[in-house]
Short mmCIF file of C-alpha atoms in Angstrom, two decimals:
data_model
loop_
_atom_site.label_atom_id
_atom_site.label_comp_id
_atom_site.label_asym_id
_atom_site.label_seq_id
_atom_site.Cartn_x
_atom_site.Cartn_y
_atom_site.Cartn_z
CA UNK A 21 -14.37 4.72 37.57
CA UNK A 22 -12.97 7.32 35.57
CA UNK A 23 -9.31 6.42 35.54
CA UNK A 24 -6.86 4.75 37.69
CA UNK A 25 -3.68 7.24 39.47
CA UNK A 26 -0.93 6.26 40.96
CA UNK A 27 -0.06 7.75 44.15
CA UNK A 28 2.81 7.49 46.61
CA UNK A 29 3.49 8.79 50.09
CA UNK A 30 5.74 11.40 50.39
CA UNK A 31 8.27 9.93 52.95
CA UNK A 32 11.43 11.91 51.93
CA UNK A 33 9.85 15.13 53.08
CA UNK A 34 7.92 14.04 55.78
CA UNK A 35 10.78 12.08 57.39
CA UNK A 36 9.05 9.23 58.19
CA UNK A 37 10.53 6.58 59.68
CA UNK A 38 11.20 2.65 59.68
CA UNK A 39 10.52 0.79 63.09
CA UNK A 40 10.54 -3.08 63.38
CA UNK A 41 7.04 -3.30 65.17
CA UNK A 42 5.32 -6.59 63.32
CA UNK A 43 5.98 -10.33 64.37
CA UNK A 44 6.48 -12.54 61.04
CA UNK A 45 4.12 -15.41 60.84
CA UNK A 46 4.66 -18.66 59.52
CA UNK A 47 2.15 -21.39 59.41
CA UNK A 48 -0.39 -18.82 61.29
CA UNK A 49 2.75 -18.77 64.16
CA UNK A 50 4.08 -16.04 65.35
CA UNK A 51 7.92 -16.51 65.28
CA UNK A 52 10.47 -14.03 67.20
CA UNK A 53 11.31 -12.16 63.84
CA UNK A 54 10.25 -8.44 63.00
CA UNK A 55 9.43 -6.92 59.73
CA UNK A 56 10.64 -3.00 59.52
CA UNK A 57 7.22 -1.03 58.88
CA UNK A 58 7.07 2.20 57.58
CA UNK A 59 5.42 4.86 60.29
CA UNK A 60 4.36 7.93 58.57
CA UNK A 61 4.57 11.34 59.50
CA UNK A 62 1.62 13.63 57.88
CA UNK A 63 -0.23 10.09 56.28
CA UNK A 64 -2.41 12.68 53.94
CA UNK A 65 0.88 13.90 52.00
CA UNK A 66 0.87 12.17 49.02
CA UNK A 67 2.50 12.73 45.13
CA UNK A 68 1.13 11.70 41.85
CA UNK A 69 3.23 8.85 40.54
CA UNK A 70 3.47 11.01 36.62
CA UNK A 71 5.54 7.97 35.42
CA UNK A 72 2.15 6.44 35.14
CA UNK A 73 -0.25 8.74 34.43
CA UNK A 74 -2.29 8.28 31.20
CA UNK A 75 -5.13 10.00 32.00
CA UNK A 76 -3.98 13.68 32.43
CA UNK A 77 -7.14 15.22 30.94
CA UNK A 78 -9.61 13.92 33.81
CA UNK A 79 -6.67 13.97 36.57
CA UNK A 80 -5.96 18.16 35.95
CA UNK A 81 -9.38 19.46 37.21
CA UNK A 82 -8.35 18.16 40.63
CA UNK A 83 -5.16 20.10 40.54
CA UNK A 84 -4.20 23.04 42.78
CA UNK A 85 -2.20 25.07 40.24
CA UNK A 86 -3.29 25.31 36.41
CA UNK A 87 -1.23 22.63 34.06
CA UNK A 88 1.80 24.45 32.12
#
C-alpha cells in the first residue's frame, strides 16, 4: 500500500436516488421499519475527496489530465 485516497460517489450528477428498500433489525428481528438506501446511477463515477489527499505525488500518475 502506497497511500490511502479518499473517494466519494458522485450522486449530484448522476441523480441518484434515495428509496426505503431495507427492513431495520433489532435483536436479529426484522421490525416493519425501512432505512432510505442510496441507489446509484453510473456506480463507477466517482471524485477524489482533495480535502484529504496527502499523497498527491503517487495519486497524479493515475490522472487523466496533467496537474496545473
Amino acid at each position: 500500500v502506497l497511500c490511502a485516497v479518499n473517494i466519494q460517489h458522485n450522486c449530484i450528477q448522476n441523480k441518484c436516488s434515495l428509496k426505503q428498500l431495507q427492513a431495520i433489525r433489532q435483536e436479529r428481528e426484522e421490525t416493519n421499519q425501512r432505512r432510505d438506501i442510496v441507489v446509484h446511477n453510473n456506480p463507477n463515477d466517482f471524485l477524489i475527496n482533495t480535502c484529504q489527499m496527502r499523497n498527491a505525488a503517487i495519486i497524479q500518475r493515475f490522472a487523466f489530465t496533467p496537474p496545473i
